Amino acid sequence: MKGCTTLFALCCAVVILFTAQARGADKELMGAGATFPFPLYQKMFDTYFQTTGIKVNYQAIGSGGGIQQLVNKTVDFGGTDAFMTDEEIAAAGAPIVHIPTCLGAVVLTYNLPGNPSLKLTPDTLVDIFLGKITQWNDKRLVAINPGVVLPDMQIVTVHRSDGSGTTAIFSDYLAKVSEEWKTSVGAGKSLKWPCGLGAKGNPGVAGLVKQVPGSIGYVELIYALGNNMPYADIRNKAGVFVKPTIESVSRAAAVPMPDDTRVSITDTDARDGYPISGFTWIVAFKDQKYGDRSKAQAESLVKLLGWMINEGQKIAQTMNYAPLPDAAVAKAKKIIASITYGGQPVVQ
Amino acid sequence: MHISSDRIFKTILALAGISIPALLIAFIVTLLIDSVPAFLRIGSAFFTETTWDPVAQQFGVRAFVVGTILTSCIALVLSIPFSLSIALFLGEYYRTGVWSTLLKSAIELLAGIPSVIYGMWALFVLVPMVRSVQLQLGVPPYGIGIMTASLVLTVMIIPYSASISSDVIAMVPADLKEAALSLGATRYEMLRSVVLPYALSGISAGTLLSLGRALGETMAVTMVIGNANRMPDSIFSPANTMASIIANEFAEATDPVHLASLIKVGLLLMIITMLINAAGTYVIRKKTLNQ
C-alpha cells in the first residue's frame, strides 16, 4: 500500500516536471497549421536547429487549426494556405501579420488509357467539375487536344473531402474564371460539390484517381511531382497553355502585390505563370507582447522568420517548392521589420 | 497508519470512479454549448434540410443521417447470418476443442484490428470487387460508395454480435435442451424451437450493440464511402455519414457556424449511439432478470 502511494506521488512529480520543461523559454518555438508546406518546414526547421540550436516545433494540423491555435495564443506562429480575411483578423482581437514563405500550385491529374498529356482550358475545367462535360471524347475536349485520342469514357471527378487549402486555391481559381461556378458553388476550404467523389488528403485523391479509370482530380504540385503522376497543362489568362512546374508557379507571382502580401494569384496576369498557384503564409501577432511572452521569445521568432525568407528559400528549391520571387521577399522583409514588442520594433 | 492509507486508497478509487460519469456529462455539456451558434443560426432546418454547403452557410444533416443509417442497417442485415452461424457453432456445437479455440481467437483478432487497416483493405480489395459488380449491373463504376462502406462495416461488426450471441446461446439451460431432445426433437429442431427463442433477446441485444459500433465507425467508412455531401439515390452512390463528415471537415472549419454545425452533428451522433446502447443494455438486463 505504501509503495503504491509513493509510486503515485512519483508519477505526479514526473508529470509536473515535464509540464514545466515543455516550454523552455526562448530556445524553442511552437507553430501549427497548414499541411501543404509541412515537409518544407520540417526540413527548414531541422536545418535551423543545426545552425542556431533553436528548436522549432510545427504541428501540421491544417490551416484552420493553425489560425485557431494562434488566436488562442497557444503557439508562436500559425501556418495557412488561405490568407486570413479582415473579419478573421478582427476576430483575433489584435493586428496579425502575414509572411509568405513559398508558393504552391494545384494540378489536375487524371487516369486515362496510356495517360496522354492533356490540355485544359478554364471553361472546360469548370464544366468538368460542374458535371456538364461528362464524357472524355466531348467535342470541346477533343478540339483543344488535337492529336490526342480521347476515349469514349465517363468522366469521374475526384475532389478533397477534407477541408483544405488545396480546395481553397482550386475553387478560388474556378470562381474567378466562371461566373456560374462563383454563384452556384463558390470558393472555400469545403464546398458543396455538384458531382463526383471525395477522398481524404492528397494521397486519398491520388489513390482514387489511380484506381478509377476515366477519373480526374486535383492535388498539390509537389505531390504530383513526387509520385510521377500525369498532369494537365492549363490555359492561363494570357491564352498560353502552361505546364505546372516550379518555375511557372514562381512566375505566377510576378504580379503587383499589396504591402500586407494578402493576395490571391490564381488566374494570374503573368504571361508564363501557371494559373492555379498560391502563396502559403506564416501568421503571427504584429505586437509580440501578449500573455507572458518575453522579449527574447519575440526576437527568436523574428530571427526565424527572417531566416525562412532568406536562407530558407534555397531549401525550398531543392524540395520542389516554388521559392518566393524577389519582390515578395522584399515585401516580407518589410513586414518582419514591422513586428513590435510593446510598441518597440523587435529588430532595429 | 493502516487507517489513513486505507482512506487514501478509497479516495483514489472513488475519484477514479466518479471521473468517468463526470467526463460523460462534460462531453454532452461541451457539445451542447459549442453547438449553440448552429442552433441560433439554423434552428430546426438543421434536421430537415439535405443541403450541406459551407460556402453558403447552409447546414442540413439529413443526407448524413440517411447515409449513416443506410450503411449501418445494410451492414447489420448482412452480418446477421454470419454472426448467428458463428454463435451457434461456438455456443452449441463446439464449445471446446481446437476448432472452437481457433475460431474464438480469430474473432478476437478481428475485433482488435485498427479500423484504418480495415479501410485500407476495403480500398484495395473490396473496391475493385464492387467495381466489377457495378460494371456488370451497368451503374457508374465508382467502386466506392454506400455498398462498399456497408461491406467493410459488416466484417467489422461481426465479432461483436457473434461473441455476445454465442455467450447467450451457451447460457441456455441444459435441462430445457434435454427435454426437447427427449421428446424426439432433432438437434436442428431443438435449436430452432428451444435455443433460439430462449436466446432471442440476448441475440438482439448483441446485434443492437454492434449497430451502435457501426453508426460511429469513422475511419474505414470515410475511406470508402465516396464523401459526397448529397442525398444518396441508390445503394451504390457515394454518400457521407455523420462520423465521416466530422472527420473530413472538422480540422479546417474556421467559420463559427460551420464549426458549431459539425459539433451539432457530433452531438446528434452521440445521442443516437447512446440510445441504441441503452436499448441493448436494457434488453440484456431484462433477460438476465427474467431468469
XYZ file of C-alpha atoms in Angstrom:
639
model
C 0.000 0.000 0.000
C 2.769 2.362 0.952
C 4.631 1.530 -2.253
C 1.521 2.328 -4.205
C 1.221 5.782 -2.635
C 4.885 6.531 -3.248
C 4.526 5.485 -6.869
C 1.540 7.739 -7.264
C 3.402 10.712 -5.798
C 6.344 9.970 -8.069
C 4.083 9.947 -11.135
C 2.656 13.316 -10.148
C 6.130 14.764 -9.714
C 7.208 13.490 -13.143
C 4.129 14.961 -14.806
C 4.680 18.355 -13.179
C 8.348 18.312 -14.097
C 7.567 17.590 -17.746
C 4.955 20.308 -17.995
C 7.429 22.797 -16.578
C 10.092 21.627 -19.020
C 7.774 21.655 -22.019
C 8.258 25.328 -22.823
C 11.887 26.164 -22.456
C 11.583 29.956 -22.868
C 13.359 31.296 -25.953
C 15.182 28.145 -27.063
C 12.023 26.687 -28.511
C 9.301 27.990 -30.789
C 5.905 26.475 -31.384
C 3.938 26.612 -34.600
C 0.928 24.871 -36.076
C -1.080 24.972 -39.267
C -1.102 24.153 -42.955
C -0.142 20.666 -44.071
C 0.969 21.728 -47.561
C 4.306 23.326 -46.517
C 4.888 20.794 -43.713
C 7.668 18.777 -45.450
C 9.437 22.038 -46.315
C 9.058 23.481 -42.808
C 10.299 20.229 -41.298
C 13.462 20.408 -43.359
C 13.843 24.165 -42.788
C 13.431 23.872 -39.026
C 15.811 20.948 -38.865
C 18.483 22.957 -40.686
C 17.705 25.952 -38.469
C 18.165 23.844 -35.344
C 21.527 22.609 -36.561
C 22.817 26.102 -37.303
C 21.341 28.059 -34.384
C 20.387 25.488 -31.743
C 16.839 26.818 -31.619
C 14.207 24.160 -31.826
C 11.041 24.856 -33.793
C 8.061 22.590 -33.307
C 5.496 22.620 -36.111
C 2.260 20.638 -35.946
C 0.627 20.094 -39.352
C -2.970 20.295 -38.189
C -4.386 22.269 -41.110
C -4.654 25.976 -41.914
C -7.869 26.477 -39.955
C -6.416 24.784 -36.895
C -3.242 26.862 -37.177
C -5.191 30.115 -37.162
C -7.259 28.947 -34.214
C -4.167 27.962 -32.220
C -2.601 31.349 -32.906
C -5.736 33.246 -31.907
C -5.931 31.140 -28.738
C -2.264 32.121 -28.182
C -1.118 28.525 -27.712
C 1.516 28.786 -30.479
C 4.078 31.401 -31.519
C 3.013 31.327 -35.155
C 0.451 29.718 -37.411
C 0.751 28.427 -40.966
C -2.001 28.936 -43.514
C -2.622 28.402 -47.231
C -5.507 30.857 -47.366
C -4.838 34.331 -46.016
C -6.956 35.468 -43.085
C -9.894 37.657 -44.061
C -10.420 41.081 -42.474
C -13.200 39.573 -40.346
C -10.935 36.787 -39.140
C -8.217 39.276 -38.189
C -10.773 41.471 -36.433
C -11.993 38.411 -34.510
C -8.413 37.686 -33.399
C -8.504 40.844 -31.272
C -5.115 42.221 -32.341
C -3.361 43.015 -35.642
C -1.888 39.982 -37.397
C 0.906 39.920 -39.994
C 1.215 37.537 -42.946
C 4.673 36.445 -44.076
C 4.741 34.451 -47.332
C 7.170 31.517 -47.181
C 6.803 29.757 -50.526
C 4.379 29.058 -53.348
C 2.242 26.082 -54.119
C 0.156 25.036 -57.062
C -2.763 22.756 -57.710
C -2.520 20.413 -60.676
C -5.139 18.320 -62.440
C -4.200 14.665 -62.532
C -6.118 12.020 -64.452
C -6.394 8.355 -65.282
C -6.813 7.650 -68.995
C -5.608 4.723 -71.119
C -1.941 5.445 -71.883
C -2.099 8.704 -69.895
C -1.566 11.121 -72.815
C -0.530 14.693 -71.940
C -3.682 16.751 -71.768
C -4.505 20.417 -72.236
C -7.411 22.063 -70.455
C -8.972 25.491 -70.787
C -10.605 27.287 -67.852
C -14.111 26.831 -69.279
C -13.730 23.087 -69.916
C -12.228 22.633 -66.446
C -15.182 24.403 -64.844
C -17.696 22.388 -66.865
C -15.989 19.101 -65.991
C -16.265 19.884 -62.268
C -19.812 21.213 -62.686
C -20.740 17.877 -64.247
C -21.620 19.450 -67.612
C -18.881 17.749 -69.614
C -19.438 14.098 -68.791
C -17.503 12.224 -71.492
C -13.792 12.301 -72.263
C -14.489 12.415 -76.014
C -16.579 15.582 -75.616
C -16.232 17.861 -78.658
C -14.704 20.694 -76.643
C -12.042 18.498 -75.094
C -11.176 16.989 -78.477
C -10.901 20.473 -80.016
C -8.249 21.676 -77.543
C -6.313 18.403 -77.606
C -5.502 17.829 -81.283
C -3.602 14.620 -81.886
C -4.720 13.041 -78.630
C -7.069 10.081 -78.816
C -9.685 10.686 -76.135
C -11.661 7.568 -75.203
C -15.444 7.231 -75.038
C -15.393 7.123 -71.250
C -17.380 8.697 -68.478
C -15.532 11.422 -66.568
C -15.416 10.842 -62.819
C -14.300 13.894 -60.870
C -12.436 13.421 -57.599
C -12.174 16.170 -55.002
C -10.809 16.592 -51.497
C -13.356 15.554 -48.898
C -11.473 17.148 -46.013
C -11.433 20.911 -45.664
C -8.172 22.026 -47.247
C -6.161 24.926 -48.588
C -5.783 22.991 -51.836
C -9.543 23.104 -52.348
C -9.498 26.796 -51.416
C -6.948 27.644 -54.142
C -8.658 25.452 -56.732
C -12.149 26.809 -56.074
C -10.822 30.377 -55.871
C -9.486 29.871 -59.395
C -12.719 28.329 -60.712
C -14.768 31.150 -59.171
C -12.516 33.723 -60.858
C -12.830 32.236 -64.319
C -16.503 31.315 -64.172
C -19.437 33.388 -63.028
C -21.556 30.253 -62.888
C -19.124 28.489 -60.530
C -18.988 31.604 -58.363
C -22.753 31.783 -57.903
C -23.620 28.087 -57.766
C -20.647 26.664 -55.819
C -18.346 29.456 -54.701
C -14.880 29.277 -53.145
C -13.781 27.850 -49.817
C -11.972 25.061 -47.987
C -15.064 22.829 -48.006
C -17.613 23.058 -50.796
C -20.914 21.652 -51.908
C -19.587 19.766 -54.927
C -22.105 19.352 -57.748
C -20.779 15.906 -58.696
C -18.032 13.358 -58.215
C -16.290 11.519 -55.404
C -14.480 12.825 -52.360
C -11.257 11.489 -50.865
C -9.211 12.497 -47.845
C -5.933 14.318 -48.373
C -3.626 14.418 -51.397
C -2.843 10.690 -51.063
C -6.567 9.895 -50.983
C -7.319 11.834 -54.165
C -4.233 10.460 -55.910
C -5.118 6.910 -54.850
C -8.685 7.199 -56.071
C -7.625 8.693 -59.414
C -5.179 5.821 -59.884
C -7.951 3.320 -59.108
C -10.869 4.721 -61.103
C -10.412 4.670 -64.898
C -11.620 7.897 -66.514
C -11.207 9.959 -63.358
C -9.745 13.431 -62.920
C -8.792 15.033 -59.612
C -6.716 17.852 -58.209
C -3.630 17.539 -55.997
C -0.689 19.684 -54.872
C 2.042 20.078 -57.476
C 4.762 18.718 -55.149
C 2.643 15.654 -54.503
C 2.214 15.008 -58.236
C 5.947 15.581 -58.870
C 6.938 13.220 -56.087
C 4.643 10.472 -57.328
C 5.187 10.697 -61.095
C 1.583 11.415 -61.869
C 0.350 12.813 -65.187
C -0.991 16.353 -65.027
C -2.635 18.711 -67.459
C -1.417 21.984 -68.967
C -3.840 24.793 -68.188
C -4.522 27.804 -70.395
C -3.884 30.992 -68.439
C -5.336 34.476 -68.770
C -2.794 35.428 -71.453
C -4.020 32.485 -73.546
C -0.878 30.373 -73.116
C -1.079 26.688 -72.168
C 1.259 26.437 -69.186
C 2.747 23.247 -67.759
C 2.835 23.383 -63.963
C 6.480 23.489 -62.883
C 8.331 25.147 -60.008
C 9.381 27.935 -62.396
C 5.949 28.594 -63.886
C 4.494 28.727 -60.375
C 7.106 31.253 -59.195
C 6.413 33.278 -62.335
C 2.707 33.358 -61.482
C 3.616 35.553 -58.511
C 5.084 38.244 -60.768
C 2.082 40.476 -60.258
C 1.620 43.697 -58.247
C 1.381 42.781 -54.577
C -0.267 44.678 -51.718
C 2.030 45.596 -48.807
C 0.467 43.049 -46.468
C 1.064 40.275 -49.094
C -2.507 39.071 -48.705
C -3.124 38.413 -52.373
C -4.645 35.668 -54.424
C -2.557 34.945 -57.523
C -4.899 32.438 -59.129
C -5.780 33.292 -62.741
C -2.591 35.351 -62.794
C -1.939 38.120 -65.325
C 1.667 36.937 -65.669
C 2.196 35.702 -69.212
C 4.047 32.461 -68.404
C 2.550 31.937 -64.975
C 0.679 28.767 -64.072
C -2.842 29.969 -63.217
C -3.738 27.742 -60.238
C -0.982 28.890 -57.875
C -0.984 30.448 -54.444
C 1.208 31.643 -51.586
C 1.435 29.909 -48.268
C 1.914 32.163 -45.262
C 3.062 32.215 -41.684
C 0.806 34.302 -39.482
C 1.782 35.902 -36.177
C 0.628 38.739 -33.955
C 2.086 42.087 -35.028
C 2.750 43.064 -31.436
C 4.542 40.220 -29.716
C 3.910 41.416 -26.162
C 0.929 39.366 -25.160
C 0.325 36.829 -22.415
C 3.604 36.050 -20.662
C 5.800 36.342 -23.757
C 9.300 37.620 -23.160
C 11.218 39.918 -25.471
C 13.657 37.058 -26.093
C 10.847 34.917 -27.478
C 9.768 37.711 -29.821
C 13.354 38.158 -31.029
C 13.701 34.436 -31.563
C 10.554 34.351 -33.711
C 11.579 37.364 -35.796
C 15.024 35.840 -36.423
C 13.421 32.606 -37.578
C 11.077 34.398 -39.977
C 13.937 36.420 -41.438
C 15.916 33.243 -41.947
C 12.996 31.480 -43.644
C 12.566 34.120 -46.349
C 16.331 34.288 -46.916
C 18.442 31.173 -46.445
C 15.312 29.059 -46.171
C 14.379 29.739 -49.786
C 17.358 27.698 -51.014
C 15.900 24.678 -49.237
C 12.537 25.301 -50.921
C 14.001 24.832 -54.360
C 15.677 21.540 -53.524
C 12.397 20.160 -52.224
C 10.248 21.047 -55.268
C 8.585 24.009 -53.569
C 8.418 27.156 -55.649
C 10.596 29.820 -53.930
C 9.367 33.374 -53.395
C 10.089 35.865 -56.187
C 12.370 38.777 -55.152
C 9.503 41.262 -54.972
C 7.707 39.062 -52.437
C 10.893 38.635 -50.373
C 11.307 42.430 -50.231
C 7.723 42.877 -49.018
C 8.120 40.075 -46.486
C 11.280 41.728 -45.091
C 9.380 44.961 -44.517
C 6.598 43.109 -42.750
C 9.042 41.290 -40.475
C 10.682 44.633 -39.635
C 7.278 45.987 -38.626
C 6.813 43.381 -35.873
C 6.935 45.066 -32.472
C 7.286 44.175 -28.805
C 5.253 46.505 -26.617
C 5.221 49.093 -29.406
C 9.011 48.961 -29.975
C 10.363 47.312 -33.145
C 11.875 43.908 -32.348
C 14.726 44.334 -34.855
C 16.414 47.677 -35.288
C -1.123 4.265 9.505
C -3.316 1.485 8.226
C -6.473 3.514 8.513
C -5.006 6.502 6.714
C -3.578 4.514 3.805
C -6.905 2.728 3.554
C -8.665 6.023 3.356
C -6.290 7.345 0.690
C -6.832 4.215 -1.347
C -10.580 4.571 -1.041
C -10.424 8.215 -2.072
C -8.367 7.380 -5.156
C -10.858 4.679 -6.116
C -13.807 6.993 -5.582
C -12.193 9.760 -7.641
C -11.406 7.380 -10.463
C -14.954 6.050 -10.316
C -16.601 9.452 -10.319
C -14.382 10.829 -13.066
C -15.939 8.606 -15.758
C -19.588 9.684 -15.422
C -18.336 13.231 -14.870
C -16.428 13.017 -18.142
C -19.549 11.794 -19.945
C -21.600 14.699 -18.618
C -18.787 17.084 -19.521
C -18.807 15.695 -23.085
C -22.500 16.375 -23.503
C -22.313 19.822 -21.911
C -19.338 20.824 -24.086
C -21.044 19.625 -27.255
C -24.244 21.426 -26.285
C -22.518 24.712 -25.514
C -20.325 24.625 -28.611
C -23.250 23.868 -30.906
C -25.274 26.866 -29.712
C -24.270 29.085 -32.706
C -25.709 26.414 -35.021
C -28.948 26.235 -33.021
C -29.309 30.013 -33.193
C -28.427 30.374 -36.849
C -30.073 27.340 -38.416
C -32.676 26.098 -35.980
C -34.780 23.108 -36.952
C -33.802 23.324 -40.652
C -30.646 21.552 -39.478
C -32.616 18.320 -39.125
C -34.840 18.622 -42.201
C -32.548 20.119 -44.854
C -30.368 17.956 -47.093
C -28.070 20.736 -48.314
C -24.653 20.952 -46.669
C -22.955 23.977 -48.189
C -20.217 25.567 -46.063
C -19.769 28.406 -48.580
C -23.422 29.471 -48.459
C -23.605 28.579 -44.730
C -26.423 26.113 -45.210
C -26.092 23.153 -42.919
C -28.632 20.350 -43.121
C -27.788 16.995 -41.617
C -30.454 14.813 -43.220
C -28.304 13.386 -46.025
C -25.716 12.285 -43.437
C -28.315 10.732 -41.148
C -29.638 8.772 -44.130
C -26.070 7.774 -45.091
C -25.304 6.652 -41.542
C -28.489 4.655 -41.104
C -28.281 3.075 -44.570
C -24.686 1.875 -44.174
C -25.249 0.632 -40.625
C -28.509 -1.173 -41.373
C -27.230 -2.853 -44.538
C -24.164 -3.945 -42.574
C -26.379 -5.253 -39.780
C -28.591 -7.275 -42.118
C -25.564 -8.725 -43.921
C -23.805 -9.572 -40.662
C -26.684 -11.448 -39.011
C -26.380 -14.742 -40.970
C -22.651 -14.858 -40.280
C -22.722 -13.852 -36.648
C -25.632 -16.191 -35.898
C -23.862 -19.123 -37.527
C -20.680 -18.403 -35.616
C -22.660 -18.012 -32.389
C -24.434 -21.356 -32.839
C -21.194 -23.047 -33.773
C -19.402 -21.731 -30.689
C -22.335 -21.764 -28.271
C -23.889 -25.078 -29.187
C -21.861 -27.354 -31.436
C -18.219 -26.816 -30.485
C -17.980 -25.237 -27.075
C -14.450 -26.506 -26.544
C -11.761 -28.004 -28.701
C -9.271 -26.936 -31.297
C -11.790 -25.552 -33.779
C -13.590 -23.541 -31.182
C -10.338 -22.044 -29.831
C -9.197 -21.244 -33.334
C -12.460 -19.538 -34.274
C -12.659 -17.696 -30.972
C -9.184 -16.256 -31.268
C -9.793 -15.360 -34.912
C -12.876 -13.396 -33.880
C -10.983 -11.685 -31.087
C -8.262 -10.728 -33.540
C -10.844 -9.410 -35.987
C -12.262 -7.195 -33.255
C -8.788 -5.872 -32.454
C -7.764 -4.793 -35.953
C -7.464 -0.984 -36.159
C -10.179 0.491 -38.362
C -7.686 2.215 -40.654
C -6.420 -1.254 -41.606
C -9.968 -2.274 -42.469
C -10.213 0.892 -44.556
C -7.038 0.074 -46.467
C -8.182 -3.463 -47.058
C -11.531 -2.200 -48.293
C -9.880 0.318 -50.611
C -7.575 -2.212 -52.210
C -9.665 -5.403 -52.115
C -13.347 -4.552 -51.798
C -13.390 -1.532 -54.118
C -12.185 -3.429 -57.240
C -14.642 -6.242 -56.429
C -17.566 -3.843 -56.056
C -16.472 -2.069 -59.229
C -16.595 -5.261 -61.285
C -20.085 -5.949 -59.929
C -21.105 -2.392 -60.826
C -19.785 -2.872 -64.372
C -21.986 -5.980 -64.663
C -25.007 -4.088 -63.375
C -24.407 -1.070 -65.589
C -24.256 1.504 -62.763
C -21.402 4.077 -62.682
C -18.325 2.007 -61.737
C -17.006 4.171 -58.907
C -16.227 1.185 -56.711
C -16.655 3.305 -53.625
C -19.964 4.255 -52.077
C -22.602 3.098 -49.628
C -22.380 -0.582 -50.592
C -18.610 -0.774 -50.121
C -18.846 1.018 -46.781
C -21.589 -1.391 -45.680
C -19.492 -4.404 -46.654
C -16.487 -3.273 -44.623
C -18.780 -2.431 -41.692
C -20.261 -5.931 -41.921
C -16.864 -7.508 -41.368
C -16.103 -5.055 -38.570
C -19.255 -5.710 -36.531
C -19.463 -9.494 -36.887
C -17.092 -10.115 -33.922
C -19.250 -8.021 -31.590
C -22.612 -9.622 -32.293
C -21.083 -13.093 -32.652
C -19.341 -13.092 -29.279
C -22.333 -11.726 -27.354
C -24.730 -14.102 -29.119
C -22.565 -17.161 -28.516
C -22.369 -16.313 -24.795
C -26.144 -16.055 -24.621
C -26.639 -19.297 -26.531
C -24.224 -21.081 -24.210
C -26.336 -19.848 -21.280
C -29.470 -21.716 -22.417
C -30.204 -24.204 -19.552
C -29.243 -27.779 -20.363
C -32.458 -29.244 -18.943
C -34.551 -27.310 -21.488
C -32.487 -28.666 -24.348
C -32.531 -32.190 -22.877
C -36.297 -32.002 -22.529
C -36.624 -31.103 -26.203
C -34.292 -33.889 -27.254
C -36.092 -36.453 -25.043
C -39.358 -35.547 -26.766
C -37.798 -36.687 -30.022
C -36.645 -33.348 -31.457
C -33.651 -33.426 -33.781
C -30.752 -31.147 -32.974
C -31.908 -28.653 -35.596
C -35.462 -28.680 -34.247
C -34.159 -28.238 -30.721
C -32.076 -25.238 -31.839
C -34.937 -23.684 -33.732
C -37.705 -24.142 -31.202
C -35.852 -24.000 -27.875
C -32.404 -22.399 -28.076
C -33.105 -19.545 -30.488
C -36.384 -18.364 -28.903
C -34.772 -18.555 -25.477
C -31.699 -16.615 -26.554
C -33.533 -14.253 -28.880
C -33.466 -11.213 -26.636
C -29.781 -11.688 -25.906
C -29.021 -12.060 -29.596
C -30.999 -8.919 -30.386
C -29.098 -7.061 -27.686
C -25.786 -8.135 -29.190
C -26.999 -7.046 -32.596
C -28.100 -3.664 -31.239
C -24.732 -3.127 -29.594
C -22.962 -3.921 -32.857
C -25.271 -1.437 -34.584
C -24.008 1.200 -32.161
C -20.499 0.351 -33.230
C -21.407 0.599 -36.932
C -23.063 4.005 -36.515
C -19.972 5.603 -35.065
C -17.335 3.941 -37.243
C -15.347 6.705 -38.879
C -12.025 5.871 -40.447
C -12.842 2.826 -42.548
C -16.116 4.343 -43.731
C -14.534 7.681 -44.648
C -12.002 5.876 -46.799
C -14.542 4.073 -48.979
C -17.871 5.897 -48.859
C -17.040 8.469 -51.555
C -17.587 11.507 -49.311
C -20.284 13.178 -51.384
C -22.467 15.609 -49.450
C -25.577 14.629 -51.344
C -28.681 12.605 -50.694
C -27.814 9.087 -51.947
C -30.081 7.872 -54.752
C -29.020 4.222 -54.796
C -27.081 1.846 -52.566
C -24.089 2.253 -54.875
C -23.968 6.043 -54.841
C -21.254 7.912 -52.976
C -22.503 9.457 -49.730
C -21.326 10.637 -46.346
C -22.092 9.592 -42.787
C -22.307 11.769 -39.696
C -18.974 10.449 -38.470
C -17.238 10.891 -41.817
C -18.384 14.481 -42.353
C -16.909 15.393 -38.967
C -13.659 13.616 -39.764
C -13.490 15.360 -43.119
C -14.308 18.935 -42.288
C -13.561 19.481 -38.608
C -9.851 20.303 -38.927
C -10.381 23.143 -41.389
C -13.690 24.542 -40.187
C -12.794 28.126 -39.320
C -16.233 29.632 -39.718
C -18.041 29.602 -36.326
C -21.363 28.384 -37.742
C -19.658 25.641 -39.755
C -17.753 24.500 -36.680
C -20.862 24.639 -34.498
C -22.822 22.658 -37.088
C -20.175 19.936 -37.121
C -20.261 19.814 -33.335
C -24.023 19.533 -33.512
C -23.656 16.588 -35.897
C -21.387 15.055 -33.251
C -23.966 15.663 -30.546
C -26.673 14.034 -32.647
C -24.452 11.041 -33.392
C -23.588 10.675 -29.710
C -27.245 10.791 -28.686
C -28.280 8.211 -31.312
C -25.433 5.879 -30.328
C -26.200 6.275 -26.611
C -29.880 5.496 -27.159
C -29.032 2.350 -29.106
C -26.528 1.235 -26.483
C -29.049 1.915 -23.735
C -31.653 -0.140 -25.598
C -29.175 -3.010 -25.965
C -28.206 -2.906 -22.301
C -31.873 -2.760 -21.275
C -32.717 -5.853 -23.322
C -29.785 -7.793 -21.836
C -30.677 -6.746 -18.276
C -34.324 -7.642 -18.710
C -33.294 -11.057 -19.952
C -30.962 -11.696 -17.026
C -33.610 -10.620 -14.504
C -36.185 -12.927 -16.029
C -34.047 -15.984 -15.452
